[in-house]
Amino acid sequence: MSSDKAPIASATNFLRGIIDRDLAQGVYASRRWGGSPGDAAHQAQGQPDPAKIRTRFPPEPNGYLHIGHAKSICLNFGLARDYNGVCHLRFDDTNPEKEEQEYVDSISEMVSWLGFNWQGFGDNNLYYASNYFDFMYRAAEALIESGFAYVDQQTADEMRTNRGTLTEPGKNSPWRDRSVEENLKLFREMRDGKHADGSMVLRAKIDMASPNINLRDPAIYRIKRAHHHNTGDKWCIYPMYTYAHPLEDALEQITHSICTLEFEDQRPFYDWVLEKLAAAGLLAHPLPKQYEFARLNLTYVVLSKRRLIELVEQKHVSGWDDPRLPTLAGARRRGYTPEGFRLFAERIGVSKADSWIEYTILEDCMREVLNESAPRRIAVLDPIKLVIDNYPENQAEDCHAPNHPQHVELGKRVVPLSRELWIEREDFMEDPSKGYFRLFPGNQVRLRYGYVVLCKSCEKDAAGNVTVVHCDYLPDTKSGTPGADAVKVKGNIHWVSAPHAAAAEVRLYDRLFKEAHPGAGDRNYLDDLNPDSVKVITAQLEMSLKDAKPAEAFQFERHGYFVADRKDSVAGKPVFNRTVTLRDAWQK
Ligand code: ATP
Ligand code: MG
């Protein structure tokens, strides 16, 4: 895909086609909503559901959200918004031990930050799957009672062997034909802590010869003596994810349950279990339907939880919100914006085919948004002195710089000019290369918003590094005064007045990985870390930047977009992070 600035057009999203069709056919028109999640009886006493569709974002609270999750959030909440529906935020916390409050808080915060909410038609649709344990248990007994579940006492090894392979059918467990009474008794004993962890499981009774291995009597409950953050020690049996998930959707009256492609093979079980529970009267039609889309794969980053944890724990980055990490907390700190993420999600679209998205597409979205919104400021990142020899000492005058070239209404601000300025080291060359139009002895350039100057000479330190450049200014050339452009120059450089400047720490972030596909082939992804992913410098900034508030974003002219770090900035002493350069330096 090219990085051309194409107009903001909605990319393809096959799910819209499905929802359009369902709404046109009235598939969900008869649904009722009892004001909260619940079984068929609870929903039946409710009103016709005012939400046209219900989607959900169901993170497991066992880690921080990353850019891949942003795609799913924009998709699910975006569809709900566009179709006058509701998107639930559901913490999928059915797995004990792993979940933590810290993650719950951070996830809610990031969904809000992206610009979405889970309110709708008077309800606060924030749910915890663990609140459904009672129903899940009752549903399991209902499956047993209708002959669709049994307690299996095979060892894990026996179960694995008897599951069969892709080419061979599985074998029935010797426990498969127990009576309903015996199954109920054993399952209740499991619940009551009468059996050891791992000694038995409850399995759905479907078909050990199914070509879909997921239908070969999948486990639905296991014994695990583990403390749960919400239910404490009430349970020593926990539902398996593939069983819990469809039930959660059904209790919440989800219409379109959107998940990533790896769950495609689970869809028949999803439908099976909901159909069986509807037949038993626990759930009502229409039932939720699962749809799969391709997860986001992004070049130059890793989005696997395991690897993100490794990067943090092995201290390759400073923490979960390190501005180089693809976590949303990191991206936010880096200066990436919610608008940029929503534009990105829109632009990459949703499809069923796995593919890689170029990181530059994300960066371009951030640039586009920031170009519109970020006020312009001047910063000299690699400062050397420029002395205007013919400018009086102890004098200063006002120059006027527009706050946003495309938004005249944002006005201008004063930037003082004096005899000593800071300029970029790269804006001077003692022996200019061909095509170099900036400062070199004998050449004239414009000090942006100020005067044209004639470069005369430079001073160097013992090591031969230029420390000071000398010039004279041409008094009749001040920008904005009549006849200012009578002197034509090819170069135009930025500067800040040295006595009026503020020195500040600036962190020049770049990509965390130097390879588009970290760890591809036989490489260890850690070997692909970019050794220059951050460079910390002391820059000279125009004075007004001293008052930048944490998270405030600017364009530093000629350099890129920068944000005052939300963590390390203190009043009067901001630290800046480079969000993204003006142009892509990585395009080959
Ligand atoms: P885990 O391996 O722990 O399950 P996960 O990345 O799937 O990790 P979840 O908390 O289960 O994390 O994810 C919540 C939702 O985000 C899921 O519905 C999943 O489909 C979606 N999601 C996760 N990663 C991506 C991705 N790279 N692109 C799009 N959606 C994603
Ligand atoms: Mg998951």
Coordinates of C-alpha atoms and ligand atoms in Angstrom, one line a residue:
M1 CA 0.0 0.0 0.0
S2 CA 1.3 3.4 -0.8
S3 CA 1.5 6.2 1.7
D4 CA -0.2 8.6 -0.6
K5 CA -2.5 11.0 1.2
A6 CA -5.7 9.4 -0.1
P7 CA -8.9 11.0 1.0
I8 CA -10.4 9.4 4.2
A9 CA -12.5 6.7 2.7
S10 CA -14.0 3.8 4.5
A11 CA -12.1 0.7 3.7
T12 CA -14.0 -2.5 3.1
N13 CA -15.6 -4.1 6.1
F14 CA -17.5 -7.3 5.2
L15 CA -19.2 -7.2 8.6
R16 CA -21.3 -4.2 7.6
G17 CA -22.7 -6.3 4.8
I18 CA -23.8 -8.9 7.3
I19 CA -25.3 -6.4 9.7
D20 CA -27.1 -4.6 6.8
R21 CA -28.6 -7.9 5.8
D22 CA -29.6 -9.0 9.3
L23 CA -31.3 -5.6 10.0
A24 CA -33.1 -5.7 6.6
Q25 CA -34.4 -9.2 7.3
G26 CA -35.3 -8.3 10.9
V27 CA -33.3 -11.2 12.3
Y28 CA -32.9 -9.5 15.7
A29 CA -36.1 -7.6 15.7
S30 CA -37.8 -9.8 18.3
R31 CA -35.1 -9.7 20.9
R32 CA -36.0 -8.4 24.3
W33 CA -33.6 -6.9 26.9
G34 CA -34.2 -7.1 30.6
G35 CA -31.8 -4.3 31.3
S36 CA -28.9 -6.6 32.3
P37 CA -27.4 -9.9 31.2
G38 CA -29.5 -12.9 32.0
D39 CA -31.2 -16.1 30.8
A40 CA -34.2 -16.4 28.6
A41 CA -36.7 -15.8 31.4
H42 CA -34.9 -12.7 32.5
Q43 CA -34.8 -11.2 29.0
A44 CA -38.4 -12.2 28.2
Q45 CA -39.8 -9.9 31.0
G46 CA -37.8 -7.0 29.5
Q47 CA -38.7 -4.5 26.8
P48 CA -38.0 -5.0 23.1
D49 CA -34.2 -4.3 22.9
P50 CA -33.8 -0.6 22.0
A51 CA -30.2 -1.5 20.7
K52 CA -30.4 -2.5 17.1
I53 CA -27.3 -4.6 17.5
R54 CA -25.1 -5.6 20.4
T55 CA -21.4 -6.2 20.0
R56 CA -18.8 -6.7 22.7
F57 CA -15.1 -6.2 23.3
P58 CA -14.1 -9.1 25.6
P59 CA -10.5 -8.7 26.8
E60 CA -9.0 -11.1 29.3
P61 CA -7.7 -8.8 32.1
N62 CA -4.3 -10.4 32.0
G63 CA -2.2 -7.8 30.2
Y64 CA -2.2 -4.3 28.7
L65 CA -4.0 -3.5 25.5
H66 CA -1.9 -3.1 22.3
I67 CA -2.4 -1.7 18.8
G68 CA -4.1 -5.0 17.7
H69 CA -6.7 -4.5 20.4
A70 CA -7.3 -1.0 19.1
K71 CA -8.4 -2.6 15.8
S72 CA -10.9 -4.8 17.6
I73 CA -12.1 -1.9 19.8
C74 CA -12.6 0.5 16.9
L75 CA -14.4 -2.3 15.0
N76 CA -16.8 -3.4 17.8
F77 CA -17.5 0.0 19.3
G78 CA -17.6 1.6 15.8
L79 CA -20.2 -0.8 14.5
A80 CA -22.4 -0.3 17.6
R81 CA -22.1 3.5 17.1
D82 CA -22.9 3.3 13.4
Y83 CA -25.9 1.0 13.7
N84 CA -27.5 2.6 16.7
G85 CA -26.5 -0.3 18.9
V86 CA -24.4 -0.9 22.0
C87 CA -21.0 -2.4 22.5
H88 CA -20.4 -4.1 25.8
L89 CA -17.0 -4.0 27.6
R90 CA -16.7 -7.4 29.0
F91 CA -13.9 -8.6 31.1
D92 CA -13.4 -12.2 30.2
D93 CA -12.2 -13.2 33.7
T94 CA -13.2 -16.9 33.8
N95 CA -9.7 -18.0 34.1
P96 CA -8.6 -17.7 37.8
E97 CA -5.2 -16.6 39.0
K98 CA -4.1 -14.6 36.0
E99 CA -6.3 -11.5 36.2
E100 CA -5.5 -8.4 38.0
Q101 CA -7.3 -5.1 38.9
E102 CA -4.5 -3.1 37.4
Y103 CA -5.3 -4.5 34.0
V104 CA -9.0 -4.0 34.4
D105 CA -8.4 -0.3 35.1
S106 CA -5.9 0.2 32.3
I107 CA -8.2 -1.5 29.8
S108 CA -11.2 0.6 30.7
E109 CA -9.1 3.7 30.6
M110 CA -7.7 2.9 27.1
V111 CA -11.1 2.1 25.6
S112 CA -12.4 5.5 26.9
W113 CA -9.2 7.1 25.6
L114 CA -9.9 5.8 22.2
G115 CA -13.1 7.7 22.3
F116 CA -15.7 5.0 23.0
N117 CA -18.0 4.1 25.9
W118 CA -20.1 1.2 26.9
Q119 CA -23.2 3.2 28.0
G120 CA -26.3 2.7 25.9
F121 CA -30.0 3.2 26.3
G122 CA -29.7 3.9 30.0
D123 CA -27.4 0.9 30.9
N124 CA -23.8 0.8 31.9
N125 CA -22.7 -2.2 29.8
L126 CA -19.6 -3.1 31.7
Y127 CA -19.7 -6.7 32.6
Y128 CA -17.5 -9.4 34.2
A129 CA -17.8 -12.9 32.8
S130 CA -17.2 -14.3 36.3
N131 CA -20.6 -13.0 37.3
Y132 CA -22.0 -15.7 35.0
F133 CA -20.5 -18.6 36.8
D134 CA -23.8 -19.6 38.4
F135 CA -25.5 -19.6 35.1
M136 CA -22.6 -21.5 33.5
Y137 CA -22.9 -24.2 36.2
R138 CA -26.7 -24.4 35.8
A139 CA -26.3 -24.7 32.0
A140 CA -23.8 -27.5 32.5
E141 CA -26.3 -29.4 34.6
A142 CA -28.9 -28.8 31.9
L143 CA -26.6 -30.3 29.3
I144 CA -26.1 -33.3 31.5
E145 CA -29.8 -33.7 32.0
S146 CA -30.4 -33.6 28.3
G147 CA -27.7 -36.2 27.8
F148 CA -25.3 -33.8 26.2
A149 CA -22.5 -33.8 28.8
Y150 CA -20.7 -36.4 30.8
V151 CA -18.0 -36.6 33.5
D152 CA -14.9 -38.2 32.1
Q153 CA -12.2 -39.8 34.3
Q154 CA -9.6 -40.6 31.7
T155 CA -6.2 -39.2 32.4
A156 CA -5.0 -36.3 30.4
D157 CA -2.8 -38.6 28.4
E158 CA -5.6 -41.0 27.7
M159 CA -7.8 -38.2 26.5
R160 CA -5.1 -36.9 24.2
T161 CA -4.5 -40.4 22.7
N162 CA -8.2 -41.0 22.3
R163 CA -8.9 -37.7 20.6
G164 CA -7.5 -39.0 17.3
T165 CA -5.8 -36.9 14.7
L166 CA -6.7 -34.9 11.7
T167 CA -6.8 -38.1 9.6
E168 CA -8.1 -40.6 12.3
P169 CA -11.3 -40.4 14.3
G170 CA -11.1 -40.4 18.0
K171 CA -12.2 -43.2 20.4
N172 CA -15.1 -42.9 22.8
S173 CA -14.2 -42.6 26.5
P174 CA -15.1 -45.6 28.6
W175 CA -17.0 -43.1 30.8
R176 CA -19.1 -41.7 27.9
D177 CA -22.2 -43.7 28.6
R178 CA -22.7 -43.0 32.3
S179 CA -26.3 -42.4 33.3
V180 CA -27.6 -38.9 33.7
E181 CA -27.9 -39.5 37.5
E182 CA -24.4 -40.6 37.8
N183 CA -23.1 -37.7 35.8
L184 CA -25.1 -35.2 37.9
K185 CA -23.8 -36.8 41.1
L186 CA -20.2 -36.7 40.0
F187 CA -20.4 -33.2 38.6
R188 CA -21.9 -32.0 41.9
E189 CA -19.1 -33.7 43.7
M190 CA -16.6 -32.0 41.4
R191 CA -18.2 -28.7 42.4
D192 CA -18.2 -29.6 46.1
G193 CA -14.5 -30.3 46.1
K194 CA -14.7 -34.0 46.5
H195 CA -12.3 -34.8 43.8
A196 CA -8.7 -33.8 43.1
D197 CA -7.6 -31.2 40.6
G198 CA -7.3 -32.8 37.1
S199 CA -8.9 -36.1 38.2
M200 CA -12.0 -35.6 36.1
V201 CA -13.6 -33.1 33.6
L202 CA -17.0 -32.5 32.3
R203 CA -17.2 -33.0 28.6
A204 CA -19.8 -32.1 26.0
K205 CA -21.1 -35.3 24.3
I206 CA -21.0 -34.6 20.6
D207 CA -19.0 -36.8 18.2
M208 CA -15.6 -38.4 18.7
A209 CA -15.4 -39.1 15.0
S210 CA -16.2 -35.5 13.9
P211 CA -13.8 -34.2 11.2
N212 CA -13.6 -31.0 13.3
I213 CA -11.5 -32.0 16.3
N214 CA -13.1 -29.3 18.4
L215 CA -16.3 -31.2 18.3
R216 CA -14.8 -34.4 19.7
D217 CA -16.4 -34.1 23.1
P218 CA -14.6 -30.9 24.2
A219 CA -14.0 -30.3 27.9
I220 CA -16.4 -27.7 29.3
Y221 CA -15.5 -27.8 33.1
R222 CA -12.3 -28.6 34.9
I223 CA -11.4 -28.9 38.5
K224 CA -8.9 -26.3 39.7
R225 CA -8.5 -25.1 43.2
A226 CA -7.6 -21.6 42.5
H227 CA -8.6 -18.3 44.1
H228 CA -10.6 -16.0 41.8
H229 CA -10.3 -12.3 42.1
N230 CA -14.1 -11.9 42.0
T231 CA -15.6 -15.1 43.3
G232 CA -12.8 -15.9 45.8
D233 CA -12.8 -19.5 46.8
K234 CA -16.5 -20.2 46.0
W235 CA -15.6 -22.4 43.1
C236 CA -13.1 -25.1 42.6
I237 CA -14.4 -25.9 39.1
Y238 CA -14.0 -23.4 36.3
P239 CA -15.6 -23.4 32.8
M240 CA -13.4 -23.8 29.7
Y241 CA -13.1 -20.7 27.5
T242 CA -14.8 -22.2 24.5
Y243 CA -17.8 -23.1 26.6
A244 CA -17.9 -19.9 28.6
H245 CA -17.6 -17.5 25.7
P246 CA -20.8 -18.4 23.8
L247 CA -22.7 -18.3 27.1
E248 CA -21.4 -14.9 27.9
D249 CA -22.5 -13.6 24.5
A250 CA -25.9 -15.2 24.9
L251 CA -26.6 -13.8 28.4
E252 CA -25.7 -10.4 27.2
Q253 CA -27.9 -10.6 24.1
I254 CA -25.0 -10.1 21.8
T255 CA -26.1 -10.2 18.2
H256 CA -22.8 -10.2 16.3
S257 CA -19.9 -11.8 18.2
I258 CA -16.8 -10.7 16.3
C259 CA -13.5 -12.5 17.0
T260 CA -10.2 -13.3 15.3
L261 CA -9.7 -16.0 12.7
E262 CA -8.2 -18.6 15.0
F263 CA -11.7 -19.2 16.5
E264 CA -13.2 -20.2 13.1
D265 CA -13.0 -23.9 13.9
Q266 CA -14.7 -23.2 17.2
R267 CA -17.8 -21.8 15.6
P268 CA -19.6 -25.1 15.2
F269 CA -19.2 -25.7 19.0
Y270 CA -20.3 -22.2 19.7
D271 CA -23.6 -22.8 17.8
W272 CA -23.9 -26.3 19.2
V273 CA -23.8 -25.3 22.8
L274 CA -26.2 -22.3 22.3
E275 CA -28.7 -24.5 20.4
K276 CA -28.7 -27.1 23.1
L277 CA -29.3 -24.5 25.8
A278 CA -32.0 -22.8 23.8
A279 CA -33.7 -26.2 23.4
A280 CA -33.4 -26.7 27.2
G281 CA -35.2 -23.3 27.6
L282 CA -32.3 -21.5 29.2
L283 CA -31.6 -19.2 26.3
A284 CA -33.9 -17.6 23.7
H285 CA -33.7 -17.3 20.0
P286 CA -32.4 -15.5 18.1
L287 CA -29.0 -16.6 19.4
P288 CA -25.7 -14.7 18.9
K289 CA -23.7 -15.5 15.8
Q290 CA -19.9 -15.6 15.7
Y291 CA -18.0 -13.9 12.8
E292 CA -14.2 -14.0 12.4
F293 CA -11.9 -11.4 11.0
A294 CA -8.2 -11.2 10.4
R295 CA -6.2 -10.0 13.3
L296 CA -3.9 -7.0 12.8
N297 CA -0.3 -7.9 12.0
L298 CA 1.8 -4.8 11.9
T299 CA 5.4 -4.6 10.6
Y300 CA 8.2 -3.5 12.9
V301 CA 6.3 -4.4 16.1
V302 CA 5.4 -7.5 18.1
L303 CA 1.9 -7.8 19.3
S304 CA 2.1 -11.1 21.2
K305 CA 1.4 -10.8 24.9
R306 CA 4.2 -13.2 25.7
R307 CA 6.8 -11.1 23.8
L308 CA 5.5 -7.8 25.2
I309 CA 5.9 -9.2 28.7
E310 CA 9.4 -10.4 27.9
L311 CA 10.4 -7.0 26.5
V312 CA 9.2 -5.3 29.8
E313 CA 10.6 -8.0 32.2
Q314 CA 14.0 -8.2 30.5
K315 CA 14.1 -4.4 30.6
H316 CA 14.5 -3.8 26.8
V317 CA 12.1 -1.0 27.5
S318 CA 11.4 1.1 30.5
G319 CA 7.9 -0.3 31.3
W320 CA 4.5 -1.0 30.0
D321 CA 4.0 2.5 28.9
D322 CA 7.4 2.9 27.2
P323 CA 6.7 5.1 24.2
R324 CA 8.4 2.6 21.9
L325 CA 6.1 -0.2 22.9
P326 CA 3.0 -1.0 20.8
T327 CA 0.9 -1.0 23.9
L328 CA -1.9 1.6 23.9
A329 CA -0.4 3.1 27.1
G330 CA 3.0 3.4 25.3
A331 CA 1.4 4.8 22.1
R332 CA -0.5 7.4 24.1
R333 CA 2.6 8.4 25.9
R334 CA 4.4 8.6 22.5
G335 CA 1.8 11.1 21.4
Y336 CA -0.2 8.8 19.1
T337 CA -3.8 10.0 19.2
P338 CA -7.2 8.4 19.4
E339 CA -8.3 10.1 16.2
G340 CA -5.2 8.7 14.5
F341 CA -6.1 5.1 15.7
R342 CA -9.7 5.5 14.5
L343 CA -8.5 6.7 11.1
F344 CA -6.1 3.8 10.9
A345 CA -8.8 1.3 11.8
E346 CA -11.0 2.8 9.1
R347 CA -8.3 2.8 6.5
I348 CA -7.0 -0.7 7.0
G349 CA -10.6 -2.1 7.0
V350 CA -11.7 -5.5 8.1
S351 CA -11.2 -8.7 6.1
K352 CA -11.0 -12.4 6.4
A353 CA -7.6 -12.7 4.8
D354 CA -4.5 -12.5 7.0
S355 CA -2.1 -9.9 5.9
W356 CA 0.6 -7.5 7.1
I357 CA 0.0 -3.8 7.5
E358 CA 2.9 -1.5 6.9
Y359 CA 3.8 0.5 10.0
T360 CA 4.1 3.6 7.8
I361 CA 0.3 3.5 7.3
L362 CA -0.2 3.9 11.1
E363 CA 2.4 6.7 11.2
D364 CA 0.8 8.5 8.3
C365 CA -2.6 8.4 10.1
M366 CA -0.9 10.0 13.1
R367 CA 0.8 12.6 10.9
E368 CA -2.5 13.5 9.2
V369 CA -4.3 14.0 12.5
L370 CA -1.4 15.9 14.1
N371 CA -0.9 18.1 11.0
E372 CA -4.4 19.3 11.5
S373 CA -4.4 19.7 15.3
A374 CA -0.9 20.4 16.5
P375 CA 0.2 24.1 16.9
R376 CA 3.6 24.9 15.4
R377 CA 6.5 25.7 17.5
I378 CA 10.3 26.1 17.1
A379 CA 12.8 23.8 18.6
V380 CA 16.5 23.5 17.8
L381 CA 17.5 19.9 18.5
D382 CA 21.2 19.9 17.8
P383 CA 22.1 23.5 18.7
I384 CA 25.1 25.6 17.6
K385 CA 25.4 29.4 18.1
L386 CA 24.7 31.8 15.3
V387 CA 26.0 35.3 16.1
I388 CA 24.7 38.3 14.1
D389 CA 27.8 40.4 14.3
N390 CA 26.1 43.6 13.0
Y391 CA 23.1 43.3 15.4
P392 CA 23.4 45.4 18.6
E393 CA 24.1 43.7 21.8
N394 CA 21.5 43.7 24.5
Q395 CA 18.8 44.4 21.9
A396 CA 15.8 42.2 21.0
E397 CA 12.9 42.6 18.8
D398 CA 9.7 40.7 18.1
C399 CA 9.2 38.5 15.1
H400 CA 5.8 36.9 14.4
A401 CA 5.3 33.2 13.7
P402 CA 1.9 31.7 12.7
N403 CA 0.6 29.1 15.1
H404 CA -0.7 27.0 12.2
P405 CA -0.1 27.8 8.6
Q406 CA -3.4 26.2 7.5
H407 CA -5.4 27.8 10.3
V408 CA -4.9 31.6 10.1
E409 CA -7.6 32.0 12.8
L410 CA -5.1 30.5 15.3
G411 CA -3.1 33.6 15.0
K412 CA 0.5 34.4 15.5
R413 CA 2.8 34.4 18.4
V414 CA 5.9 36.5 19.2
V415 CA 9.3 35.0 18.9
P416 CA 12.0 37.3 20.0
L417 CA 15.1 37.8 17.9
S418 CA 18.5 39.0 19.3
R419 CA 22.2 39.0 18.4
E420 CA 22.8 35.4 19.5
L421 CA 20.6 32.6 18.2
W422 CA 20.6 28.8 18.4
I423 CA 20.5 27.1 15.0
E424 CA 20.7 23.5 13.9
R425 CA 24.2 22.1 13.5
E426 CA 23.2 20.6 10.1
D427 CA 22.1 24.1 8.8
F428 CA 25.7 25.1 8.5
M429 CA 28.5 23.6 6.4
E430 CA 32.0 25.1 6.2
D431 CA 32.5 23.4 2.8
P432 CA 29.1 23.0 1.3
S433 CA 28.2 19.9 -0.7
K434 CA 26.6 20.3 -4.0
G435 CA 23.0 21.5 -3.8
Y436 CA 23.4 22.7 -0.2
F437 CA 21.5 26.0 0.2
R438 CA 21.8 26.7 3.8
L439 CA 24.5 28.5 5.8
F440 CA 28.0 28.5 4.4
P441 CA 30.5 31.3 4.2
G442 CA 29.4 33.7 1.5
N443 CA 25.8 32.4 1.3
Q444 CA 22.6 34.2 2.3
V445 CA 19.6 32.4 3.9
R446 CA 16.5 33.6 5.6
L447 CA 16.0 33.2 9.3
R448 CA 12.4 32.1 9.1
Y449 CA 10.0 34.9 10.3
G450 CA 13.1 37.1 10.7
Y451 CA 15.8 38.6 8.5
V452 CA 18.0 37.4 5.6
V453 CA 21.5 36.9 6.9
L454 CA 24.9 36.6 5.1
C455 CA 27.1 33.9 6.5
K456 CA 30.7 35.0 7.1
S457 CA 32.7 32.5 9.1
C458 CA 32.8 30.0 11.9
E459 CA 34.7 29.1 15.1
K460 CA 35.7 25.6 16.0
D461 CA 36.8 23.7 19.1
A462 CA 40.0 21.8 19.5
A463 CA 38.4 18.7 18.0
G464 CA 37.4 20.6 14.9
N465 CA 33.6 20.8 15.7
V466 CA 31.9 24.0 14.8
T467 CA 30.8 25.9 17.9
V468 CA 29.8 29.3 16.6
V469 CA 28.8 30.6 13.1
H470 CA 29.1 34.3 12.3
C471 CA 26.8 36.3 10.0
D472 CA 25.5 39.8 9.3
Y473 CA 21.8 40.6 8.8
L474 CA 20.3 42.6 6.1
P475 CA 18.1 45.2 7.9
D476 CA 15.5 45.7 5.1
T477 CA 14.6 42.1 4.8
K478 CA 12.4 41.4 7.9
S479 CA 9.6 39.0 7.1
G480 CA 6.3 40.7 7.0
T481 CA 7.7 44.2 6.2
P482 CA 7.3 45.8 2.8
G483 CA 10.0 44.8 0.3
A484 CA 11.2 42.0 2.6
D485 CA 11.5 39.5 -0.2
A486 CA 13.5 41.8 -2.5
V487 CA 16.5 39.7 -1.6
K488 CA 16.0 36.2 -3.0
V489 CA 17.4 33.3 -1.0
K490 CA 17.2 29.5 -1.5
G491 CA 17.5 28.5 2.1
N492 CA 15.2 29.1 5.0
I493 CA 16.2 28.0 8.5
H494 CA 14.7 28.0 11.9
W495 CA 16.3 29.4 15.1
V496 CA 15.6 30.5 18.6
S497 CA 17.0 33.5 20.4
A498 CA 19.6 32.2 22.8
P499 CA 18.8 34.5 25.8
H500 CA 15.1 33.7 25.3
A501 CA 15.4 30.0 24.8
A502 CA 14.5 27.2 27.2
A503 CA 16.7 24.1 27.3
A504 CA 14.8 20.9 27.6
E505 CA 15.2 17.1 27.4
V506 CA 13.9 15.7 24.2
R507 CA 13.6 12.0 23.5
L508 CA 13.9 11.1 19.9
Y509 CA 12.1 7.8 19.5
D510 CA 12.3 5.6 16.6
R511 CA 11.1 2.1 15.8
L512 CA 11.8 -0.5 18.4
F513 CA 12.7 -3.1 15.8
K514 CA 14.9 -2.6 12.8
E515 CA 13.4 -5.5 10.9
A516 CA 9.9 -5.4 9.4
H517 CA 9.2 -8.9 10.6
P518 CA 11.0 -9.3 14.0
G519 CA 12.1 -12.8 14.6
A520 CA 11.1 -14.0 11.1
G521 CA 12.9 -17.1 9.8
D522 CA 15.3 -18.5 12.4
R523 CA 16.1 -15.2 14.0
N524 CA 15.4 -14.4 17.6
Y525 CA 13.2 -11.4 17.6
L526 CA 15.3 -9.8 20.3
D527 CA 18.2 -9.7 17.9
D528 CA 16.1 -7.5 15.7
L529 CA 15.8 -4.8 18.3
N530 CA 16.8 -1.4 16.9
P531 CA 19.8 -0.2 19.0
D532 CA 19.0 3.4 18.1
S533 CA 15.3 3.3 19.1
V534 CA 15.8 6.2 21.5
K535 CA 18.2 9.1 21.7
V536 CA 18.0 11.6 24.5
I537 CA 19.1 15.1 23.7
T538 CA 19.0 18.6 25.2
A539 CA 17.3 20.9 22.8
Q540 CA 16.8 24.7 22.8
L541 CA 13.2 25.5 22.5
E542 CA 11.2 28.7 22.1
M543 CA 10.3 30.0 25.5
S544 CA 6.5 29.4 25.2
L545 CA 7.2 25.6 25.2
K546 CA 8.3 25.9 28.8
D547 CA 4.6 26.1 29.7
A548 CA 3.6 23.0 27.7
K549 CA 1.3 20.8 29.8
P550 CA 1.7 17.1 30.0
A551 CA 0.3 15.4 26.9
E552 CA 0.2 18.6 24.9
A553 CA 1.3 18.1 21.3
F554 CA 3.1 20.3 18.9
Q555 CA 4.8 20.3 15.5
F556 CA 8.4 21.3 15.9
E557 CA 8.9 23.0 12.6
R558 CA 11.0 21.0 10.1
H559 CA 11.3 18.1 12.6
G560 CA 8.1 16.4 13.3
Y561 CA 5.4 16.0 16.0
F562 CA 6.3 16.1 19.6
V563 CA 4.4 15.7 22.8
A564 CA 5.1 16.7 26.4
D565 CA 5.7 13.5 28.2
R566 CA 2.7 12.8 30.5
K567 CA 4.8 11.1 33.1
D568 CA 8.2 12.9 33.4
S569 CA 7.2 16.5 32.6
V570 CA 6.9 18.8 35.6
A571 CA 5.5 22.4 35.6
G572 CA 7.8 24.7 33.8
K573 CA 10.1 21.8 32.8
P574 CA 8.5 19.7 30.2
V575 CA 10.2 16.7 28.7
F576 CA 9.3 16.1 25.0
N577 CA 8.8 12.8 23.1
R578 CA 9.1 12.6 19.4
T579 CA 5.8 11.1 18.2
V580 CA 6.7 10.9 14.5
T581 CA 8.9 12.7 12.1
L582 CA 7.4 14.9 9.4
R583 CA 8.5 12.4 6.7
D584 CA 9.1 8.7 6.7
A585 CA 12.8 8.0 7.0
W586 CA 12.3 4.2 6.7
Q587 CA 10.9 4.0 3.1
K588 CA 13.4 2.2 1.0
Ligands
ATP1 P1 -4.5 -14.0 24.7 O1 -3.4 -14.7 24.0 O2 -4.1 -13.7 26.1 O3 -5.9 -14.5 24.5 P2 -5.3 -11.7 23.1 O4 -4.4 -10.8 22.4 O5 -6.3 -12.6 22.4 O6 -4.4 -12.6 24.0 P3 -7.6 -10.8 24.6 O7 -7.6 -10.0 25.9 O8 -8.2 -12.1 24.7 O9 -6.1 -10.9 24.2 O10 -8.1 -10.0 23.4 C1 -9.3 -9.2 23.5 C2 -9.9 -9.1 22.1 O11 -8.9 -8.4 21.3 C3 -10.2 -10.4 21.4 O12 -11.5 -10.4 21.1 C4 -9.3 -10.5 20.3 O13 -10.0 -11.0 19.2 C5 -8.8 -9.0 20.0 N1 -7.5 -9.0 19.5 C6 -6.4 -9.4 20.1 N2 -5.3 -9.2 19.3 C7 -5.7 -8.7 18.2 C8 -5.1 -8.3 16.9 N3 -3.8 -8.4 16.7 N4 -5.9 -7.8 16.0 C9 -7.2 -7.6 16.2 N5 -7.8 -8.0 17.3 C10 -7.1 -8.5 18.3
MG2 MG -7.7 -14.0 23.6

